[in-house]
CSV table of C-alpha atoms in Angstrom, one decimal:
chain,number,residue,atom,x,y,z
K,313,MET,CA,-26.4,0.8,12.8
K,314,LEU,CA,-24.3,4.4,12.6
K,315,GLU,CA,-28.2,6.3,14.0
K,316,ASP,CA,-28.1,3.2,16.4
K,317,LEU,CA,-25.1,4.4,18.4
K,318,ARG,CA,-26.2,8.1,17.4
K,319,VAL,CA,-28.6,7.6,19.8
K,320,MET,CA,-27.1,6.1,22.6
K,321,GLU,CA,-24.7,8.5,22.4
K,322,ALA,CA,-27.1,11.3,23.3
K,323,ILE,CA,-28.0,9.3,26.3
K,324,ALA,CA,-24.7,8.3,27.1
K,325,PRO,CA,-22.0,10.4,25.8
K,326,GLU,CA,-18.9,8.5,26.9
K,327,ILE,CA,-20.3,5.3,24.7
K,328,LEU,CA,-18.6,6.5,22.1
K,329,THR,CA,-15.3,7.2,23.3
K,330,THR,CA,-15.1,4.0,24.8
K,331,ILE,CA,-14.9,2.6,22.0
K,332,GLN,CA,-13.1,4.7,19.5
K,333,GLU,CA,-10.8,4.0,23.0
K,334,ARG,CA,-10.5,0.4,23.1
K,335,TYR,CA,-11.2,-0.2,19.3
K,336,ARG,CA,-7.3,1.5,19.2
K,337,ILE,CA,-5.7,-0.8,21.5
K,338,LEU,CA,-6.5,-3.1,20.0
K,339,GLN,CA,-5.6,-2.2,17.6
K,340,ASN,CA,-2.2,-0.8,19.0
K,341,ILE,CA,-1.6,-4.4,19.3
K,342,TYR,CA,-2.6,-6.3,16.8
K,343,TRP,CA,0.1,-4.2,14.6
K,344,MET,CA,2.9,-4.6,17.4
K,345,GLN,CA,2.6,-7.7,18.5
K,346,PRO,CA,3.4,-9.6,21.1
K,347,VAL,CA,4.1,-5.9,23.7
K,348,GLY,CA,5.1,-5.2,26.6
K,349,ARG,CA,1.9,-2.7,28.5
K,350,ARG,CA,5.1,-0.5,28.4
K,351,VAL,CA,5.7,0.1,25.0
K,352,LEU,CA,2.4,0.3,24.4
K,353,ALA,CA,1.4,3.3,27.3
K,354,ASP,CA,3.9,5.1,25.0
K,355,ASN,CA,2.4,4.4,22.0
K,356,LEU,CA,-0.8,5.2,22.1
K,357,ALA,CA,0.5,8.3,24.6
K,358,VAL,CA,-1.3,6.9,28.0
K,359,THR,CA,0.1,6.5,31.6
K,360,GLU,CA,0.7,3.1,32.6
K,361,ARG,CA,-2.3,2.8,35.0
K,362,VAL,CA,-4.2,3.8,32.7
K,363,LEU,CA,-4.2,1.5,30.3
K,364,ARG,CA,-3.9,-1.4,32.5
K,365,THR,CA,-7.8,-0.7,33.6
K,366,GLU,CA,-8.6,-1.0,29.9
K,367,THR,CA,-6.5,-4.1,29.1
K,368,ASP,CA,-7.4,-5.6,32.3
K,369,SER,CA,-10.9,-4.3,31.1
K,370,LEU,CA,-10.6,-6.2,27.7
K,371,LYS,CA,-8.8,-9.5,29.3
K,372,LYS,CA,-11.9,-10.5,31.5
K,373,LEU,CA,-13.5,-10.9,28.0
K,374,GLU,CA,-10.8,-12.5,26.2
K,375,LEU,CA,-10.4,-10.4,24.3
K,376,ILE,CA,-6.7,-10.2,25.0
K,377,GLU,CA,-4.5,-12.4,26.2
K,378,THR,CA,-1.5,-12.4,27.9
K,379,SER,CA,2.7,-14.2,28.2
K,380,LYS,CA,6.1,-13.2,29.2
K,381,SER,CA,6.4,-12.2,25.9
K,382,GLY,CA,3.4,-9.8,26.6
K,383,MET,CA,-0.1,-8.7,25.5
K,384,LYS,CA,-2.2,-9.8,22.3
K,385,LEU,CA,-5.1,-9.9,20.8
K,386,THR,CA,-7.3,-13.6,21.0
K,387,SER,CA,-9.1,-15.5,18.3
K,388,LYS,CA,-12.4,-13.4,19.4
K,389,GLY,CA,-9.8,-10.7,19.7
K,390,GLU,CA,-9.2,-10.2,16.2
K,391,GLU,CA,-12.8,-11.0,14.7
K,392,VAL,CA,-14.1,-8.0,16.9
K,393,TYR,CA,-11.2,-5.8,15.7
K,394,HIS,CA,-12.3,-6.2,12.4
K,395,GLN,CA,-15.7,-5.7,12.8
K,396,LEU,CA,-14.5,-2.6,14.6
K,397,GLY,CA,-12.9,-1.7,11.5
K,398,HIS,CA,-15.5,-0.3,8.8
K,399,LEU,CA,-17.8,0.6,11.6
K,400,MET,CA,-14.5,3.3,13.6
K,401,ASP,CA,-14.1,4.2,9.6
K,402,GLN,CA,-17.2,5.4,9.0
K,403,LEU,CA,-18.0,7.1,13.2
K,404,PHE,CA,-15.2,8.6,13.0
K,405,GLY,CA,-14.6,10.7,9.7
K,406,MET,CA,-11.5,7.7,7.5
K,407,ASP,CA,-14.5,7.7,4.6
K,408,ARG,CA,-14.7,11.7,4.5
K,409,LEU,CA,-10.9,11.9,4.6
K,410,GLU,CA,-10.4,9.5,1.4
K,411,ARG,CA,-12.6,11.6,-0.3
K,412,ARG,CA,-11.2,14.4,0.5
K,413,LEU,CA,-7.6,13.2,-0.8
K,414,ALA,CA,-9.3,11.5,-4.1
K,415,ASP,CA,-11.3,14.9,-4.7
K,416,TYR,CA,-7.1,15.8,-4.1
K,417,PHE,CA,-6.0,14.6,-6.4
K,418,GLY,CA,-8.2,14.0,-9.3
K,419,ILE,CA,-8.4,10.2,-8.5
K,420,SER,CA,-11.1,7.4,-8.3
K,421,ARG,CA,-10.8,6.3,-5.4
K,422,CYS,CA,-8.7,6.2,-2.5
K,423,ILE,CA,-8.2,4.0,0.9
K,424,ILE,CA,-6.1,4.9,3.5
K,425,THR,CA,-6.0,2.1,6.6
K,426,PRO,CA,-5.8,3.4,9.7
K,427,GLY,CA,-1.3,3.5,12.1
K,428,ASP,CA,2.1,4.7,9.7
K,429,SER,CA,3.2,1.1,8.0
K,430,ASP,CA,6.9,3.7,8.8
K,431,ARG,CA,5.8,2.9,12.3
K,432,GLN,CA,3.8,-0.3,12.2
K,433,GLU,CA,4.3,-3.1,9.9
K,434,LYS,CA,1.2,-5.0,10.3
K,435,VAL,CA,0.0,-1.6,7.7
K,436,ILE,CA,1.9,-3.1,5.5
K,437,GLU,CA,-0.1,-5.8,5.4
K,438,GLU,CA,-3.2,-4.2,5.2
K,439,PHE,CA,-2.1,-3.0,2.0
K,440,GLY,CA,-1.9,-6.1,0.3
K,441,HIS,CA,-6.0,-7.3,2.2
K,442,LEU,CA,-6.9,-4.0,0.2
K,443,LEU,CA,-5.9,-4.2,-2.6
K,444,TRP,CA,-7.0,-8.6,-2.6
K,445,ASP,CA,-10.2,-6.6,-1.7
K,446,ALA,CA,-10.3,-3.3,-4.9
K,447,LEU,CA,-8.6,-6.1,-7.2
K,448,ASN,CA,-11.8,-8.7,-6.3
K,449,LYS,CA,-13.6,-6.1,-6.9
K,450,GLN,CA,-11.8,-4.3,-10.3
K,451,LEU,CA,-10.9,-6.8,-12.0
K,452,PRO,CA,-14.2,-8.6,-15.2
K,453,ILE,CA,-14.1,-11.5,-16.6
K,454,GLY,CA,-12.3,-13.0,-18.5
K,455,GLU,CA,-8.5,-13.3,-18.9
K,456,ASN,CA,-6.8,-9.9,-17.1
K,457,ILE,CA,-2.6,-9.2,-17.8
K,458,ILE,CA,-1.8,-7.3,-14.6
K,459,ALA,CA,1.8,-6.0,-14.4
K,460,VAL,CA,3.6,-6.0,-11.7
K,461,MET,CA,6.7,-3.4,-10.6
K,462,GLY,CA,9.2,-4.2,-7.7
K,463,GLY,CA,10.6,-2.4,-4.3
K,464,THR,CA,10.1,-3.9,-0.8
K,465,THR,CA,5.9,-2.2,-0.1
K,466,MET,CA,5.0,-4.6,-3.6
K,467,ALA,CA,7.3,-7.4,-2.9
K,468,ASN,CA,5.2,-7.0,1.5
K,469,VAL,CA,1.9,-6.6,0.0
K,470,ALA,CA,2.6,-9.8,-2.7
K,471,GLU,CA,2.8,-11.5,0.7
K,472,ASN,CA,-0.5,-10.7,1.4
K,473,LEU,CA,-2.8,-11.7,-1.3
K,474,SER,CA,-5.4,-14.1,-1.6
K,475,ILE,CA,-7.7,-16.3,-4.2
K,476,LEU,CA,-8.6,-14.2,-7.1
K,477,GLU,CA,-8.6,-16.6,-10.2
K,478,THR,CA,-12.3,-18.4,-11.1
K,479,HIS,CA,-14.3,-20.5,-13.2
K,480,ASN,CA,-14.4,-17.4,-15.4
K,481,ARG,CA,-11.8,-14.8,-14.4
K,482,HIS,CA,-8.2,-16.5,-15.2
K,483,ASN,CA,-5.3,-13.6,-14.5
K,484,MET,CA,-1.5,-13.5,-16.2
K,485,PHE,CA,0.5,-11.7,-13.8
K,486,VAL,CA,4.0,-10.2,-15.5
K,487,PRO,CA,6.5,-8.7,-14.2
K,488,ALA,CA,5.9,-4.1,-15.5
K,489,ARG,CA,10.2,-4.1,-15.7
K,490,GLY,CA,13.5,-5.6,-15.8
K,491,GLY,CA,15.6,-5.1,-12.2
K,492,ILE,CA,17.0,-3.1,-11.0
K,493,GLY,CA,19.8,-5.3,-9.6
K,494,GLU,CA,19.0,-5.3,-6.2
K,495,TYR,CA,18.2,-8.4,-3.7
K,496,VAL,CA,16.3,-10.9,-6.0
K,497,ASN,CA,13.0,-11.3,-3.5
K,498,VAL,CA,11.8,-7.7,-4.2
K,499,GLN,CA,12.4,-7.5,-7.9
K,500,ALA,CA,9.3,-7.1,-10.1
K,501,ASN,CA,9.8,-10.8,-11.4
K,502,SER,CA,9.2,-12.2,-8.0
K,503,VAL,CA,7.1,-10.0,-6.9
K,504,SER,CA,5.1,-10.5,-9.5
K,505,ALA,CA,5.5,-14.5,-9.2
K,506,VAL,CA,4.6,-14.3,-5.7
K,507,MET,CA,1.3,-13.2,-6.5
K,508,ALA,CA,0.4,-15.3,-9.2
K,509,MET,CA,0.9,-18.3,-6.6
K,510,ARG,CA,-0.6,-16.1,-3.6
K,511,THR,CA,-3.5,-16.1,-6.3
K,512,ARG,CA,-3.3,-18.8,-8.3
K,513,GLY,CA,-3.1,-16.8,-11.1
K,514,ASN,CA,0.0,-17.7,-13.9
K,515,TYR,CA,1.9,-15.9,-15.0
K,516,ARG,CA,6.3,-14.9,-17.1
K,517,SER,CA,9.2,-14.0,-16.1
K,518,LEU,CA,11.2,-11.2,-18.2
K,519,PHE,CA,15.0,-11.4,-17.0
K,520,VAL,CA,16.7,-8.6,-18.9
K,521,PRO,CA,18.0,-6.1,-16.7
K,522,GLU,CA,15.7,-3.1,-17.2
K,523,GLN,CA,19.1,-0.3,-17.7
K,524,LEU,CA,20.6,-1.5,-21.7
K,525,SER,CA,22.4,0.1,-24.6
K,526,SER,CA,20.4,1.0,-27.4
K,527,ALA,CA,22.9,-1.8,-29.5
K,528,THR,CA,21.4,-4.9,-26.5
K,529,TYR,CA,18.1,-3.9,-26.1
K,530,ASP,CA,17.9,-4.3,-29.4
K,531,SER,CA,19.4,-7.1,-30.4
K,532,LEU,CA,17.6,-9.0,-26.4
K,533,LEU,CA,14.1,-8.1,-28.8
K,534,GLN,CA,15.2,-11.0,-32.0
K,535,GLU,CA,14.4,-13.0,-28.8
K,536,PRO,CA,10.8,-15.0,-28.9
K,537,SER,CA,10.8,-15.1,-25.3
K,538,ILE,CA,11.9,-11.4,-24.4
K,539,LEU,CA,9.2,-10.5,-27.7
K,540,GLU,CA,6.4,-12.4,-25.9
K,541,VAL,CA,6.8,-12.0,-22.3
K,542,LEU,CA,7.0,-7.3,-23.7
K,543,ASN,CA,4.5,-8.2,-26.4
K,544,LEU,CA,2.0,-9.3,-22.8
K,545,ILE,CA,3.2,-6.1,-20.9
K,546,SER,CA,2.6,-3.9,-23.3
K,547,GLU,CA,-1.6,-5.5,-23.5
K,548,ALA,CA,-1.7,-5.5,-20.1
K,549,ASN,CA,-5.2,-3.5,-18.0
K,550,CYS,CA,-3.9,-3.8,-15.1
K,551,VAL,CA,-1.0,-2.7,-13.2
K,552,ILE,CA,0.5,-2.6,-9.3
K,553,HIS,CA,2.8,-0.5,-8.7
K,554,SER,CA,4.2,1.3,-5.8
K,555,ILE,CA,5.8,5.1,-5.3
K,556,GLY,CA,9.3,5.3,-4.6
K,557,ARG,CA,11.8,8.7,-2.8
K,558,ALA,CA,13.6,9.4,-5.1
K,559,ILE,CA,17.4,9.4,-3.0
K,560,HIS,CA,17.0,6.3,-1.9
K,561,MET,CA,15.6,4.8,-5.4
K,562,ALA,CA,18.4,6.4,-6.7
K,563,ALA,CA,20.8,3.8,-4.2
K,564,ARG,CA,19.1,1.1,-4.5
K,565,ARG,CA,19.6,1.0,-9.3
K,566,LYS,CA,23.5,2.1,-7.7
K,567,MET,CA,23.3,5.7,-10.1
K,568,THR,CA,26.8,7.1,-9.7
K,569,GLU,CA,27.7,10.3,-7.1
K,570,LYS,CA,27.1,12.5,-9.7
K,571,GLU,CA,23.5,11.8,-10.6
K,572,LEU,CA,22.8,11.3,-6.9
K,573,LEU,CA,24.1,15.6,-6.7
K,574,MET,CA,21.7,16.4,-10.1
K,575,LEU,CA,19.2,14.6,-7.8
K,576,LYS,CA,19.4,16.5,-5.0
K,577,GLN,CA,19.9,19.8,-7.0
K,578,LYS,CA,16.7,19.4,-9.0
K,579,ASN,CA,15.2,18.1,-5.5
K,580,ALA,CA,14.2,15.1,-6.5
K,581,VAL,CA,12.0,13.4,-4.5
K,582,ALA,CA,10.2,10.8,-6.1
K,583,GLU,CA,11.0,7.4,-8.3
K,584,SER,CA,8.1,5.7,-10.9
K,585,PHE,CA,8.4,4.3,-13.6
K,586,GLY,CA,12.2,5.1,-13.6
K,587,TYR,CA,11.0,9.0,-13.7
K,588,PHE,CA,12.6,10.9,-11.4
K,589,PHE,CA,9.8,14.3,-9.5
K,590,ASN,CA,10.8,17.5,-8.0
K,591,GLU,CA,7.6,18.0,-5.4
K,592,SER,CA,5.8,20.4,-8.3
K,593,GLY,CA,5.2,16.5,-10.1
K,594,GLU,CA,7.3,18.1,-12.9
K,595,ILE,CA,9.6,15.0,-14.4
K,596,VAL,CA,13.6,16.5,-13.7
K,597,TYR,CA,15.3,13.0,-15.2
K,598,ARG,CA,14.4,10.5,-16.9
K,599,ILE,CA,15.9,6.3,-17.1
K,600,PRO,CA,16.1,4.5,-20.5
K,601,ARG,CA,14.5,1.3,-18.9
K,602,ILE,CA,13.3,-1.7,-20.4
K,603,GLY,CA,9.4,-2.4,-19.5
K,604,LEU,CA,5.9,-0.4,-19.0
K,605,GLN,CA,6.1,4.2,-19.4
K,606,LEU,CA,4.7,6.0,-17.8
K,607,LYS,CA,2.5,6.8,-20.7
K,608,ASP,CA,1.9,3.3,-21.1
K,609,ILE,CA,-0.7,3.7,-18.2
K,610,LEU,CA,-3.3,6.2,-19.6
K,611,ASN,CA,-4.9,3.5,-20.8
K,612,ILE,CA,-4.6,1.1,-18.8
K,613,PRO,CA,-8.5,0.2,-17.7
K,614,TYR,CA,-6.9,-0.4,-13.9
K,615,VAL,CA,-4.1,1.3,-11.5
K,616,PHE,CA,-3.0,0.7,-8.4
K,617,ALA,CA,-0.8,2.5,-6.7
K,618,VAL,CA,0.3,1.5,-3.3
K,619,ALA,CA,2.1,3.0,-0.8
K,620,GLY,CA,2.3,4.7,3.0
K,621,GLY,CA,4.0,6.1,5.7
K,622,LYS,CA,4.5,9.8,6.9
K,623,SER,CA,8.2,9.4,5.6
K,624,LYS,CA,6.6,8.6,1.4
K,625,ALA,CA,4.1,11.4,1.5
K,626,LYS,CA,6.7,14.1,-0.3
K,627,ALA,CA,6.9,11.5,-2.9
K,628,ILE,CA,3.1,10.3,-2.6
K,629,HIS,CA,2.5,13.8,-3.7
K,630,ALA,CA,4.8,13.9,-6.0
K,631,TYR,CA,3.9,11.4,-7.7
K,632,MET,CA,0.3,11.7,-7.8
K,633,LYS,CA,0.0,15.0,-10.0
K,634,ASN,CA,1.2,13.0,-12.2
K,635,ALA,CA,-1.0,9.8,-12.0
K,636,PRO,CA,-3.6,8.7,-14.1
K,637,LYS,CA,-7.9,9.1,-13.5
K,638,GLN,CA,-8.5,5.7,-13.0
K,639,THR,CA,-5.7,5.4,-10.3
K,640,TRP,CA,-7.5,3.5,-6.8
K,641,LEU,CA,-4.8,5.3,-4.6
K,642,ILE,CA,-3.9,2.7,-0.9
K,643,THR,CA,-2.3,4.7,1.1
K,644,ASP,CA,-2.0,5.2,5.5
K,645,GLU,CA,-3.4,7.1,7.8
K,646,ALA,CA,-0.1,9.2,8.4
K,647,ALA,CA,0.8,10.4,5.1
K,648,ALA,CA,-2.8,10.9,4.3
K,649,ASN,CA,-2.9,13.7,7.0
K,650,GLU,CA,0.8,14.4,6.3
K,651,ILE,CA,-0.1,15.6,2.3
K,652,LEU,CA,-3.5,17.2,3.8
K,653,LYS,CA,-1.9,19.0,6.7
K,654,GLY,CA,-1.9,22.5,6.4
K,655,LEU,CA,-5.4,22.9,2.7
K,656,SER,CA,-7.9,25.2,3.8
K,657,LEU,CA,-11.5,22.0,4.2
């Protein structure tokens, strides 16, 4: 198919440009729908007149429809958009970008979706679809224990998973950590429960705060129900986590002003698994916690990190210096380009 397109390009050079331009229009309508022409033109950095010509053509092809609230894709348009996605990645270098980023971090795989999750909510939904596809391909038959971190990205991703359960593959989802005093729907307990329900798996909850005194921790370990879940977490063969911006995560954890100042002085830019990292990937602070530790994931065979957006580029870059080699990173084009900006080809 790619060779056929290259041959057609030789005789009609404008064909790939037209396909790419119309794909970008479909893509942005999909992300923002319903969307008005002016907003869409601003987002695509084209004039309204140029955009009108293209959207009129797409409307005649029954790929988009318009209403008072704006433009959106028709069912035919959505089908064409999704079918074109992989082809566009191959044609315009997304595969090369994925390989380059994976090689740069020294990890197994990098999957990149177009867009910027800071600006386009649909991109985070796509993270969920990509994670489901990766889990479906990678999880072995038999019994799997999947440890899940919390956070807003993870909560959105969980809502976009599909069935993973089969007659010979069964999945148990467990929270990778206790709660950190944030909104219930983004805590690891809630996220793992949603993932289990969406995928038709099972789940167990861990109803303890992640930060405890040694005496309280030792006392809780005597509780059979808590000990059982902690044992399940320790036996996990898969972990799904995100990567946070250091100061943002410190605020979510309700850390003190003194601790916030210390993180700023140490130039902390990233947080994951209760560890804070500076731009060089060095650990500058660690919160004692219940659940998975950074060292634990070194021996977990299936590790999926999900994070994107230009604003998280520094955080992703810092954490990934510590990521185990078996990690699959699911991110977006904005973060990938920001991370690789300025590096020699």
